[in-house]
Short mmCIF file of C-alpha atoms and ligand atoms in Angstrom, two decimals:
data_model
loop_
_atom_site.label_atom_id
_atom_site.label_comp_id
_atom_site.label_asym_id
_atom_site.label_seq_id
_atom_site.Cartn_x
_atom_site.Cartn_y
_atom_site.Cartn_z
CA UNK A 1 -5.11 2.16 -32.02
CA UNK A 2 -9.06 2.04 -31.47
CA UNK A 3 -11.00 4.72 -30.88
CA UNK A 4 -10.78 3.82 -26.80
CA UNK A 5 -7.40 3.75 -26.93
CA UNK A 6 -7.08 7.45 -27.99
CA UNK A 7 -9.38 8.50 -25.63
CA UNK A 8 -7.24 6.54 -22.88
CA UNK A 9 -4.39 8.41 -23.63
CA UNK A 10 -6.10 11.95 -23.88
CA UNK A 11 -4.90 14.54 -21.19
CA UNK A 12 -8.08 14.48 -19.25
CA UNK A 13 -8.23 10.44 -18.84
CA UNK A 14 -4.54 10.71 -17.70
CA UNK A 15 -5.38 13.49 -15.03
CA UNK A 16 -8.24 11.30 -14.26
CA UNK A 17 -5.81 9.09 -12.92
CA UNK A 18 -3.62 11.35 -10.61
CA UNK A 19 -4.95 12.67 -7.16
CA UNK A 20 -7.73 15.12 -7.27
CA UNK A 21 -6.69 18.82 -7.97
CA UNK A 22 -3.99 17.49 -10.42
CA UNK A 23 -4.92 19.38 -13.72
CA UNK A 24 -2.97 20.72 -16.96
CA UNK A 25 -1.84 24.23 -17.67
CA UNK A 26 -0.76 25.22 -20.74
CA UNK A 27 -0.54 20.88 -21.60
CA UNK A 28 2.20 20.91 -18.61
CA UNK A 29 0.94 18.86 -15.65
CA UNK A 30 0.55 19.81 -12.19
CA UNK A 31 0.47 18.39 -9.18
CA UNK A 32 0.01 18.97 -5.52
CA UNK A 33 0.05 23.12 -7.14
CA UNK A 34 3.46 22.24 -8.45
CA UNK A 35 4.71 21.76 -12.00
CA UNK A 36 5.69 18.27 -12.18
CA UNK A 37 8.59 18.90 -14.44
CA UNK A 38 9.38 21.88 -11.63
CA UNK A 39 9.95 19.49 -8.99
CA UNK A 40 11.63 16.80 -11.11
CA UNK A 41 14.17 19.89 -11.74
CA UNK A 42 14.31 21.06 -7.85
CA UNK A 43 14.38 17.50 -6.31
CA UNK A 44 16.09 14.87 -9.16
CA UNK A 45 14.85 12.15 -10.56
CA UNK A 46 13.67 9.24 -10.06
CA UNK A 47 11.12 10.76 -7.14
CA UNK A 48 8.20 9.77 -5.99
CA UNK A 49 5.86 12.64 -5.13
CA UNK A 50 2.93 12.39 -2.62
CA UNK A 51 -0.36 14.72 -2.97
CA UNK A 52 -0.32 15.08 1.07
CA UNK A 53 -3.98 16.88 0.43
CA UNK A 54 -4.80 14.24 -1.39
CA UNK A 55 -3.40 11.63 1.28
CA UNK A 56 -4.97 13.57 4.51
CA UNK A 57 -8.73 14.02 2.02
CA UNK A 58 -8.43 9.80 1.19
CA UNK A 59 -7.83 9.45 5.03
CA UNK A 60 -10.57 11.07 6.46
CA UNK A 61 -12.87 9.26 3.54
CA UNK A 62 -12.13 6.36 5.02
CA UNK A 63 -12.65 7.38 8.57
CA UNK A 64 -15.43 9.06 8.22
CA UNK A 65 -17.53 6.78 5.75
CA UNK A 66 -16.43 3.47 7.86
CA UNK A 67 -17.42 5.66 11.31
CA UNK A 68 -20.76 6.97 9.68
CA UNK A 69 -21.93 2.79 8.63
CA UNK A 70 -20.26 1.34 11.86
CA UNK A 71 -19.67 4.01 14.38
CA UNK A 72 -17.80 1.62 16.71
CA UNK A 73 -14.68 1.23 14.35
CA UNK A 74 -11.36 1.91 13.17
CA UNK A 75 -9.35 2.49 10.29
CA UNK A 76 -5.89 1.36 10.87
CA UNK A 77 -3.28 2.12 7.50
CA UNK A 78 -1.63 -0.67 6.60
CA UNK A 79 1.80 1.10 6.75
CA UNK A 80 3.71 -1.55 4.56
CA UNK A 81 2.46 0.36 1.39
CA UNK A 82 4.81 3.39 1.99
CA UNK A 83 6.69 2.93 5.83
CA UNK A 84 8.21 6.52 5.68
CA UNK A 85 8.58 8.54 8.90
CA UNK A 86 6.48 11.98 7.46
CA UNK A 87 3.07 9.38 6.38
CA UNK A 88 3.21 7.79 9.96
CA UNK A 89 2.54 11.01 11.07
CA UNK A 90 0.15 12.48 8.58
CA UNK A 91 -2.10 9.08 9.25
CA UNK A 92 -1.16 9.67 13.30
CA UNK A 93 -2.62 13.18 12.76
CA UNK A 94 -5.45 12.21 10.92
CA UNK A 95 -6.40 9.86 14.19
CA UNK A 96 -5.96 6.51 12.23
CA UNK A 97 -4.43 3.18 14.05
CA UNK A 98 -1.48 2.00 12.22
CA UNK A 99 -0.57 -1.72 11.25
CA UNK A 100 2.95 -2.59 11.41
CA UNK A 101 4.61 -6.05 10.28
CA UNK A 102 7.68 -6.75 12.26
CA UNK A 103 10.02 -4.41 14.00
CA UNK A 104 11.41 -2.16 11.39
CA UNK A 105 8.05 -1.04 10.74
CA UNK A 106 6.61 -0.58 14.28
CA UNK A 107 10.45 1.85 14.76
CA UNK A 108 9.22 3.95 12.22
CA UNK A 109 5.69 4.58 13.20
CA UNK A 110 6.80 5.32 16.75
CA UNK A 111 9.48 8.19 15.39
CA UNK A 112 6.67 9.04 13.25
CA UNK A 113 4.68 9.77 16.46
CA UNK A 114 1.84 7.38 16.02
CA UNK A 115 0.09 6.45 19.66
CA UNK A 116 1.19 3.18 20.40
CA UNK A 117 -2.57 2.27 21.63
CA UNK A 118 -3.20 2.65 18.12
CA UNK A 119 -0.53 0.01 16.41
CA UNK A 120 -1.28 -3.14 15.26
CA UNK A 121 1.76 -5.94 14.91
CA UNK A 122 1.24 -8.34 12.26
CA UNK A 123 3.43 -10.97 10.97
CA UNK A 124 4.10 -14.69 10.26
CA UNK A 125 7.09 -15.06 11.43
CA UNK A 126 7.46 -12.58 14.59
CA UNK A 127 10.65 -12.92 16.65
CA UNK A 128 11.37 -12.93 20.25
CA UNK A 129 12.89 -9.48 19.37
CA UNK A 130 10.11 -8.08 17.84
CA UNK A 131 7.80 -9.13 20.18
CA UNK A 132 9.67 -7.62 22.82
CA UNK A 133 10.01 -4.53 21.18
CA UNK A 134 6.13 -4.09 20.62
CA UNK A 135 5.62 -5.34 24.14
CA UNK A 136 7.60 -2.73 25.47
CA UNK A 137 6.28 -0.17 23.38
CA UNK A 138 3.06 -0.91 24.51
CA UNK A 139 1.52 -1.98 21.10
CA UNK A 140 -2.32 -2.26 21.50
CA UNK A 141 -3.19 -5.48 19.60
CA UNK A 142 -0.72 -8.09 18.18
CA UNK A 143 -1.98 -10.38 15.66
CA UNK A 144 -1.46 -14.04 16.21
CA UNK A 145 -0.59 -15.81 13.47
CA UNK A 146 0.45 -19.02 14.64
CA UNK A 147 1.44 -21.34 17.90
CA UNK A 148 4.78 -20.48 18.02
CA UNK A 149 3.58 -16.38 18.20
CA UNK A 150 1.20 -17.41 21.67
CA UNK A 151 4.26 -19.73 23.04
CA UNK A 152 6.61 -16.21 22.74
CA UNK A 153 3.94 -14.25 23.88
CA UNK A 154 3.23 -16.25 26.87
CA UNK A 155 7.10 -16.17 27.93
CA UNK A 156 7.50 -12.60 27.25
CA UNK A 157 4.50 -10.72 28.44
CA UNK A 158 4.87 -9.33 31.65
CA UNK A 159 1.25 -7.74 31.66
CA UNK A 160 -1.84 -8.52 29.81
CA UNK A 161 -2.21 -8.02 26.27
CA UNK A 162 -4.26 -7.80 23.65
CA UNK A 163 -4.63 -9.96 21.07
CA UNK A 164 -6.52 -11.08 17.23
CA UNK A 165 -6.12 -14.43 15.70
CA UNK A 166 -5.26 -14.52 12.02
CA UNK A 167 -8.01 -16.84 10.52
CA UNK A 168 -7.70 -18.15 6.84
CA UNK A 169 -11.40 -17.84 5.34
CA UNK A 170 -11.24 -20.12 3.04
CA UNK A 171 -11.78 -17.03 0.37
CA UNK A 172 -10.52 -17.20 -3.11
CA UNK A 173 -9.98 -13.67 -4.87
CA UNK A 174 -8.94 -12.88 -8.40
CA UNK A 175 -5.52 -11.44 -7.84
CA UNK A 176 -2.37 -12.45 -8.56
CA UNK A 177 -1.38 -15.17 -6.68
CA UNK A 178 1.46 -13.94 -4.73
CA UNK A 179 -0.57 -11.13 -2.99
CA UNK A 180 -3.88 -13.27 -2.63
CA UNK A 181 -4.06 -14.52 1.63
CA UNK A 182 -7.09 -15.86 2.45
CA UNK A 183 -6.89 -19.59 0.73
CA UNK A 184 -6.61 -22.89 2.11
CA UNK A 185 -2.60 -23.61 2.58
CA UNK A 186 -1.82 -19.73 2.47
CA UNK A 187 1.18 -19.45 5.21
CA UNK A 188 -0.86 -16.58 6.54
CA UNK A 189 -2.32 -17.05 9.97
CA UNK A 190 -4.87 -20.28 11.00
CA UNK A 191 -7.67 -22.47 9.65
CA UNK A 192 -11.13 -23.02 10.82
CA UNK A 193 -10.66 -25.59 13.06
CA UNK A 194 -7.24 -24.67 14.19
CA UNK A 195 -8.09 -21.29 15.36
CA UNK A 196 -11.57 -22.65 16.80
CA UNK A 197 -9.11 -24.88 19.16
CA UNK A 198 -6.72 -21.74 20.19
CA UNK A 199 -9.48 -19.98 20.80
CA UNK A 200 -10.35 -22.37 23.34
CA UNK A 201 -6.90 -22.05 24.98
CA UNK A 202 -6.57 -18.57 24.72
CA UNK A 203 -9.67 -18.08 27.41
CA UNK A 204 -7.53 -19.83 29.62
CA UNK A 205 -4.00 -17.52 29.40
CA UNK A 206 -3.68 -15.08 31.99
CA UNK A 207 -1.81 -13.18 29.85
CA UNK A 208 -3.04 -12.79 25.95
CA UNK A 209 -6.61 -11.21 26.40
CA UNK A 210 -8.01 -12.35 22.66
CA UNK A 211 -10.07 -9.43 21.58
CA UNK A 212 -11.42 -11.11 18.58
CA UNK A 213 -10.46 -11.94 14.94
CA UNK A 214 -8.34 -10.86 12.00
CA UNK A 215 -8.66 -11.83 8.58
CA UNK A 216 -6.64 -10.47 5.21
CA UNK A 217 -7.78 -12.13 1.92
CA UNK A 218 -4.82 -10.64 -0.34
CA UNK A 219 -4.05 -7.25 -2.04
CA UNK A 220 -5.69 -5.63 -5.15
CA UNK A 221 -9.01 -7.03 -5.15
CA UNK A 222 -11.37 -5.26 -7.41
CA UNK A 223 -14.66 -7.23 -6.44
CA UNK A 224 -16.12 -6.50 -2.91
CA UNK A 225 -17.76 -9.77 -3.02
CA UNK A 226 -15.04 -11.91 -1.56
CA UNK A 227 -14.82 -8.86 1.40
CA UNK A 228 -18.45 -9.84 2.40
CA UNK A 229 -17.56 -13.37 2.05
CA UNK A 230 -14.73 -13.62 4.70
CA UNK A 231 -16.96 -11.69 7.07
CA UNK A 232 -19.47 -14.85 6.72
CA UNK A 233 -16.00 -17.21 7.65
CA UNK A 234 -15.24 -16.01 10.28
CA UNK A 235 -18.61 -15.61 12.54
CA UNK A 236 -18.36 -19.17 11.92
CA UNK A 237 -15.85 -19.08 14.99
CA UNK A 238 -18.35 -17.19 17.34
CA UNK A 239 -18.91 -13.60 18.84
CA UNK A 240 -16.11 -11.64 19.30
CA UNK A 241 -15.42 -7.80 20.58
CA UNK A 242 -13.64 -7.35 17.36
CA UNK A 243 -13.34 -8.20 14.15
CA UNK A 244 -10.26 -6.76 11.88
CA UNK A 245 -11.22 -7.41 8.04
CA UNK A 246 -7.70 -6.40 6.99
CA UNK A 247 -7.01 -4.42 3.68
CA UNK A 248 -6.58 -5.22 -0.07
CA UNK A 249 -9.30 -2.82 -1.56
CA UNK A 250 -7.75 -2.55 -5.37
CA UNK A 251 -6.29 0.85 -7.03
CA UNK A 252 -6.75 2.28 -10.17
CA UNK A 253 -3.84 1.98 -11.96
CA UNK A 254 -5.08 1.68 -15.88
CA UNK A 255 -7.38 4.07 -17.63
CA UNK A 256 -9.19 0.39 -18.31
CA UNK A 257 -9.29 -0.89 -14.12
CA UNK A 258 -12.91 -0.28 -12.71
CA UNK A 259 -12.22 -0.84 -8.65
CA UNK A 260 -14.62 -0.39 -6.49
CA UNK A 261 -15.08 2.92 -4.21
CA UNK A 262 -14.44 3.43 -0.83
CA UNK A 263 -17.81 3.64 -0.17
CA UNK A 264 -18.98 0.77 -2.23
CA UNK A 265 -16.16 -1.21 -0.09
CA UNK A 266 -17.83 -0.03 2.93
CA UNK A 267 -20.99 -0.45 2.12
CA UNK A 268 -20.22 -4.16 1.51
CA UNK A 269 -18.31 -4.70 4.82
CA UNK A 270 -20.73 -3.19 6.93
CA UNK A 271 -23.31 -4.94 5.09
CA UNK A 272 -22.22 -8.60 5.97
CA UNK A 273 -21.02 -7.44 9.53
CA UNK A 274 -24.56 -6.37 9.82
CA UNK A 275 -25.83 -10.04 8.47
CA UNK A 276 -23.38 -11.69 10.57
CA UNK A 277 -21.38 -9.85 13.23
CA UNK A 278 -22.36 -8.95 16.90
CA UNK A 279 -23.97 -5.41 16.62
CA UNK A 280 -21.83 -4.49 19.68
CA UNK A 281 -18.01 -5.64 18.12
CA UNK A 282 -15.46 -3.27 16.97
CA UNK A 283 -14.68 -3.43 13.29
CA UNK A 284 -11.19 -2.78 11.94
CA UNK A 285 -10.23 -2.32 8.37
CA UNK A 286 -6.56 -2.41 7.46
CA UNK A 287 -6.15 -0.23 4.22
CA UNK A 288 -3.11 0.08 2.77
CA UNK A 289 -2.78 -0.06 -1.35
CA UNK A 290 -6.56 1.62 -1.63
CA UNK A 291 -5.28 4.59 0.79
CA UNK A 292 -1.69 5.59 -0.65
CA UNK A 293 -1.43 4.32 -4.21
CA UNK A 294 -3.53 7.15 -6.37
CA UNK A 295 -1.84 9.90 -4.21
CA UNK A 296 1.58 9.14 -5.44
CA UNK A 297 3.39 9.60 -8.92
CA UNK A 298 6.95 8.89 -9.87
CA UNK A 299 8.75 11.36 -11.94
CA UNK A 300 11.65 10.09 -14.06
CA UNK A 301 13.95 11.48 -16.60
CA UNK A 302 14.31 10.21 -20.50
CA UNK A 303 17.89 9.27 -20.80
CA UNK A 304 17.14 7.71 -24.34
CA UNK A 305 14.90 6.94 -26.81
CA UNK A 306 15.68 4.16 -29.43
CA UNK A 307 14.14 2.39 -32.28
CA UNK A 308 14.06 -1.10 -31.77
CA UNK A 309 12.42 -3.67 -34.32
CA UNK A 310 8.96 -3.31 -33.95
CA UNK A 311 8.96 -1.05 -30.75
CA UNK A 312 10.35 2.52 -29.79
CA UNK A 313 12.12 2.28 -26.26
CA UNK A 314 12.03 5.43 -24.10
CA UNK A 315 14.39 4.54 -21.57
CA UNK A 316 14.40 6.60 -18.20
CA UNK A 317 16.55 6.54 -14.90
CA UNK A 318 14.81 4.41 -12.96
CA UNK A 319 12.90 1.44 -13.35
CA UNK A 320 12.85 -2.12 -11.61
CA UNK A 321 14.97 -0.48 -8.27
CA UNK A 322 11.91 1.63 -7.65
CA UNK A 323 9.11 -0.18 -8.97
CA UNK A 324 8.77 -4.13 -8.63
CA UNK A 325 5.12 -3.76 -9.42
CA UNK A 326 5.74 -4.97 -12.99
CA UNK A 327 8.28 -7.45 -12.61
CA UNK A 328 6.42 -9.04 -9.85
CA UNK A 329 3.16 -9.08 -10.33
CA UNK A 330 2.72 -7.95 -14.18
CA UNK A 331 0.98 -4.69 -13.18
CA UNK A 332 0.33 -2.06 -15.61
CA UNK A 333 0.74 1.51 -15.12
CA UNK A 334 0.15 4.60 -17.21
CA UNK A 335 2.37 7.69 -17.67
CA UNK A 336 2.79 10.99 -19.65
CA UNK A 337 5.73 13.47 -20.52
CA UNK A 338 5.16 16.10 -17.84
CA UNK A 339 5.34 18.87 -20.13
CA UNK A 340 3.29 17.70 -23.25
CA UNK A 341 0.09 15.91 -21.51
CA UNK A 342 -2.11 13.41 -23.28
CA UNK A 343 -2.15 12.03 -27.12
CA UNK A 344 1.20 10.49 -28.88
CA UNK A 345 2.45 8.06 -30.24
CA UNK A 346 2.93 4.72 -28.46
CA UNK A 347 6.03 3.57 -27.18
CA UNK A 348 7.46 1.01 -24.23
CA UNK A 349 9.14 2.77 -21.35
CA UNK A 350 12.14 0.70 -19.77
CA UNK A 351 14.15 1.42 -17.32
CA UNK A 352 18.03 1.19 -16.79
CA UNK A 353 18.75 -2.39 -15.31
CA UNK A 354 20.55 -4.76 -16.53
CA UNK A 355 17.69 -7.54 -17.99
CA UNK A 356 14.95 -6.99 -19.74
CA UNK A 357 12.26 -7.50 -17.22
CA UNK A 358 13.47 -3.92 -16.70
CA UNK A 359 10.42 -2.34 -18.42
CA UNK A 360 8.26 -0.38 -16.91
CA UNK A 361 5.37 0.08 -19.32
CA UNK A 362 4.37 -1.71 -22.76
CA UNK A 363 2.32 0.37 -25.64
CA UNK A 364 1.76 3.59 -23.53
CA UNK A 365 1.33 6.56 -25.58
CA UNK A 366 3.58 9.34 -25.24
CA UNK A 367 3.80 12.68 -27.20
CA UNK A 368 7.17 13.44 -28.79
CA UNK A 369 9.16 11.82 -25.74
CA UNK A 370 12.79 13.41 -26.11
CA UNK A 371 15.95 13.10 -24.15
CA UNK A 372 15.61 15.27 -21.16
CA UNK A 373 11.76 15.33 -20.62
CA UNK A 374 10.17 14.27 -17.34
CA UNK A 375 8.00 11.19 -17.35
CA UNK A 376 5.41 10.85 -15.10
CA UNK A 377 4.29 7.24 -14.00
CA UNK A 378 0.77 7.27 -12.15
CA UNK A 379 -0.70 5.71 -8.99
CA UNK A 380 2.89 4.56 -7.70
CA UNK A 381 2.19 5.32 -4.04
CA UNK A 382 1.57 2.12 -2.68
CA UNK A 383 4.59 -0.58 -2.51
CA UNK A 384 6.87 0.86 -5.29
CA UNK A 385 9.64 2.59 -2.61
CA UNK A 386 8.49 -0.06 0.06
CA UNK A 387 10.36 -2.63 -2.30
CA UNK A 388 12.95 0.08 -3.79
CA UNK A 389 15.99 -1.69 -3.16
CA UNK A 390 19.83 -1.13 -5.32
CA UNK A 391 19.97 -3.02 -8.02
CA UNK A 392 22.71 -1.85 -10.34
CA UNK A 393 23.85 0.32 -7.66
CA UNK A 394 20.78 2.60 -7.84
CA UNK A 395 20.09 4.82 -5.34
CA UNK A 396 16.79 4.82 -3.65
CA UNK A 397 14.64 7.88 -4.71
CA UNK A 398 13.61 10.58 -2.27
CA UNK A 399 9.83 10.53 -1.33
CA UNK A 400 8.45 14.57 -1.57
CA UNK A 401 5.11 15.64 0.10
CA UNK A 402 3.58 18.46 -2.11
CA UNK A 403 0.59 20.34 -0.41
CA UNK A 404 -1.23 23.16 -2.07
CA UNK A 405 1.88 24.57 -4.07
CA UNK A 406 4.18 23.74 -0.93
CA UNK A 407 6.86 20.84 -1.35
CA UNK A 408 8.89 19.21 0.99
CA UNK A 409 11.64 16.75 1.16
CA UNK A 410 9.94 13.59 3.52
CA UNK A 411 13.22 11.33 2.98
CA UNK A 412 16.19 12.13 1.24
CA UNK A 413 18.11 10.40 -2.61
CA UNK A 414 20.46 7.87 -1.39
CA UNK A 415 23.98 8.84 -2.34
CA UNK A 416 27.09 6.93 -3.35
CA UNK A 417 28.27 7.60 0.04
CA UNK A 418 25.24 5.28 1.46
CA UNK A 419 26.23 2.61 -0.69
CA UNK A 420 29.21 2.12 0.88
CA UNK A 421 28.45 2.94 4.64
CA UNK A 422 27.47 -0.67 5.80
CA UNK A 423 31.13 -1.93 4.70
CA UNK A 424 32.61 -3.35 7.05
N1 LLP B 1 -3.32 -6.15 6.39
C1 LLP B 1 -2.46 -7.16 6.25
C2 LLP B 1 -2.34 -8.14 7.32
C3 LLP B 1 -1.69 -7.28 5.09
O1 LLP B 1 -0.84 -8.29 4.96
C4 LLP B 1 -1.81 -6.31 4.07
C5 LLP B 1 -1.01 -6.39 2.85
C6 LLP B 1 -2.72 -5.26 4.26
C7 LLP B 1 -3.47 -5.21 5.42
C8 LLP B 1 -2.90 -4.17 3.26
O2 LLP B 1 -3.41 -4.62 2.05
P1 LLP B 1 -3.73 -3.58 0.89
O3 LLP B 1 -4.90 -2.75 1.36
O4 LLP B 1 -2.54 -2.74 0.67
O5 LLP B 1 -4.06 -4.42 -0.27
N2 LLP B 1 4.09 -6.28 -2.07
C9 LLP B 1 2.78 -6.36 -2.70
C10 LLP B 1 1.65 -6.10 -1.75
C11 LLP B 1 1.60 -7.09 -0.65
C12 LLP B 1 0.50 -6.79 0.34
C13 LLP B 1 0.79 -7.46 1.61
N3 LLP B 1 -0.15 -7.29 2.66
C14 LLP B 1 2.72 -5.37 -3.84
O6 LLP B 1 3.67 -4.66 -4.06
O7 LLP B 1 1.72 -5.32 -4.54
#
């Protein structure tokens, strides 16, 4: 261990991590007001746990800093980081548009009371169905993607809507490949010259009113160059009323991960829209990862811990069925035992299905993990329960809002029962 190392594992770099107003009392951590180990006990484990103050405070950031550089904006949540009924309405509340990819999505943020002039529809491959649902819901702007989304829309709208076109910039960004969007060949929306040509035909449908642009270079970027960069791509296509710049701001997951601010973010975008962008058009920013991931933590229990040859295995009851970060994309997170915060010895934490991708976090230190204790795994907010899925059988977690010492149940632990309710 170096000298950094220990200091990445101490109690205050670990609450460093966690949503602001997380702290340590008596080397037990709280969150949200709440012992963590308190609401492991009251709620189960796996859970994931949302800082709602937290949530609402990152919201209004955004809002606020993007209104206060561009005052004729919006900030529009990228819901597929955590689609769950009780955020839809906390980001409703807190006057944000909401971005919804496909059908499922755009059910839940209309249950979850969000203003329909407010939703976004993205998607590559929209179907008639979907299309007709956000038509009849009255769904502001639908993103175009590709020629088969205008032939739908022209043969389903009955009334005039609005509409973006997905362009591809042309942007590389140093991500993982499977969540970068905005290079040549990505199956995400159009090129240069394809969208320059729809463009064209667009001013002649009676029935999609094209608003203006979209563009999404891919998730977890930690440079704001390549933001400013796509801006530049796509005034290449002309002036617009509106110009969505999509999401993919990076998180902090790792005591060593440097991302940008919000601010810094802003600062960037608003800096090349100024450079290059109308002064009159509407900016849109679709933040999804950036907005939901450092206001979440995932509380697990140790069901083992076991020497192996070189490595000691704390193994918990969760793992790859509520967090595909790792397996995926080879992210690292950090963690702690609830009740004994910071320093320790360092061990790998795996979870409980069957292959050994199943591991959740290599060399994270861990003081005197013992069967029983609560683990907490940081800044799993964004996309862990989107892809929770029942592998093994597992049953999806229950998602808990915790605000100022108050917490509630948002969605409920699968049971055994659920398992077995879509037989047919
Ligand atoms: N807008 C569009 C059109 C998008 O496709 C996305 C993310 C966002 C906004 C939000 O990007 P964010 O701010 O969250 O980076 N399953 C992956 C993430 C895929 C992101 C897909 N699109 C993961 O678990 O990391």
């Amino acid at each position: 261990m170096t000298s950094d190392d220990r200091v990445n594992g101490s109690a205050q770099a670990l609450v460093d991590l966690l949503p602001p107003g997380s702290r340590v009392d008596g080397g037990r951590l709280v969150i949200g007001g709440r012992f963590a180990s308190e609401l492991a006990d009251e709620f189960g484990t796996p859970a994931l746990i949302i800082d709602e103050t937290a949530l609402r405070a990152r919201a209004r950031r955004y809002a606020h800093g993007l209104a206060a550089r561009w005052p004729n904006s919006g900030v529009v949540w990228a819901s597929k980081s955590l689609p769950c009924t009780a955020i839809y309405r906390v980001m409703g509340e807190e006057g944000l548009g909401v971005d919804v990819a496909g059908g499922g999505e755009l059910v839940m943020a209309l249950a979850g009371g969000v203003d329909p002039a407010r939703l976004v529809l993205h998607g590559n491959a929209k179907t008639d169905r979907e299309l007709s649902m956000a038509l009849e819901a009255g769904v502001a702007t639908i993103v175009i993607d590709n020629l088969d989304d205008v032939a739908r829309l022209e043969r389903l709208a009955t009334r005039e809507q609005g509409v973006l076109i997905r362009v591809i910039p042309d942007v590389a960004t140093a991500t993982h490949q499977a969540i970068a969007t905005g290079h040549q060949n990505s199956k995400f929306g159009l090129a240069v010259p394809e969208a320059r040509a729809l463009v064209e035909r667009l001013r002649g449908s009676d029935r999609l009113r094209l608003d203006g642009l979209h563009v999404h270079i891919g998730s977890q970027i930690l440079d704001v160059a390549p933001f400013a960069r796509a801006v530049e791509a796509v005034a290449a296509l002309g002036e617009f009323d509106v110009y969505d710049l999509g999401g993919g701001l990076g998180a902090r997951y790792t005591y060593d991960d440097h991302p940008p601010s919000i601010e810094d973010y802003l600062d960037a975008i608003t800096g090349a829209a100024r450079r290059f962008l109308p002064a009159h058009s509407r900016l849109l920013i679709e933040p999804g990862r950036s907005m939901i991931a450092e206001t979440g933590v995932t509380l697990y229990r140790v069901v083992s811990v076991k020497r192996g040859a070189s490595r000691t295995f704390v193994a918990v009851d969760g793992g790859m069925g509520d967090n595909l970060e790792v397996s995926l994309y080879g992210q690292r997170f950090e963690a702690t035992v609830a009740d004994r915060v910071g320093g320790g010895d360092s061990y790998t934490v795996v979870g409980r299905h069957c292959e050994s991708g199943d591991q959740l976090i290599e060399s994270v230190p861990l003081r005197e993990p013992a069967v029983g204790d609560v683990l907490v795994v940081a800044v799993t907010g964004a996309y862990c329960l989107t892809m929770a899925n029942n592998y093994n059988g597992a049953l999806r977690p229950p998602i808990v809002l915790v605000d100022s010492g108050e917490a509630r149940l948002a969605v409920r632990r699968e049971t055994y029962e659920d398992l077995l309710r879509r037989d047919a």
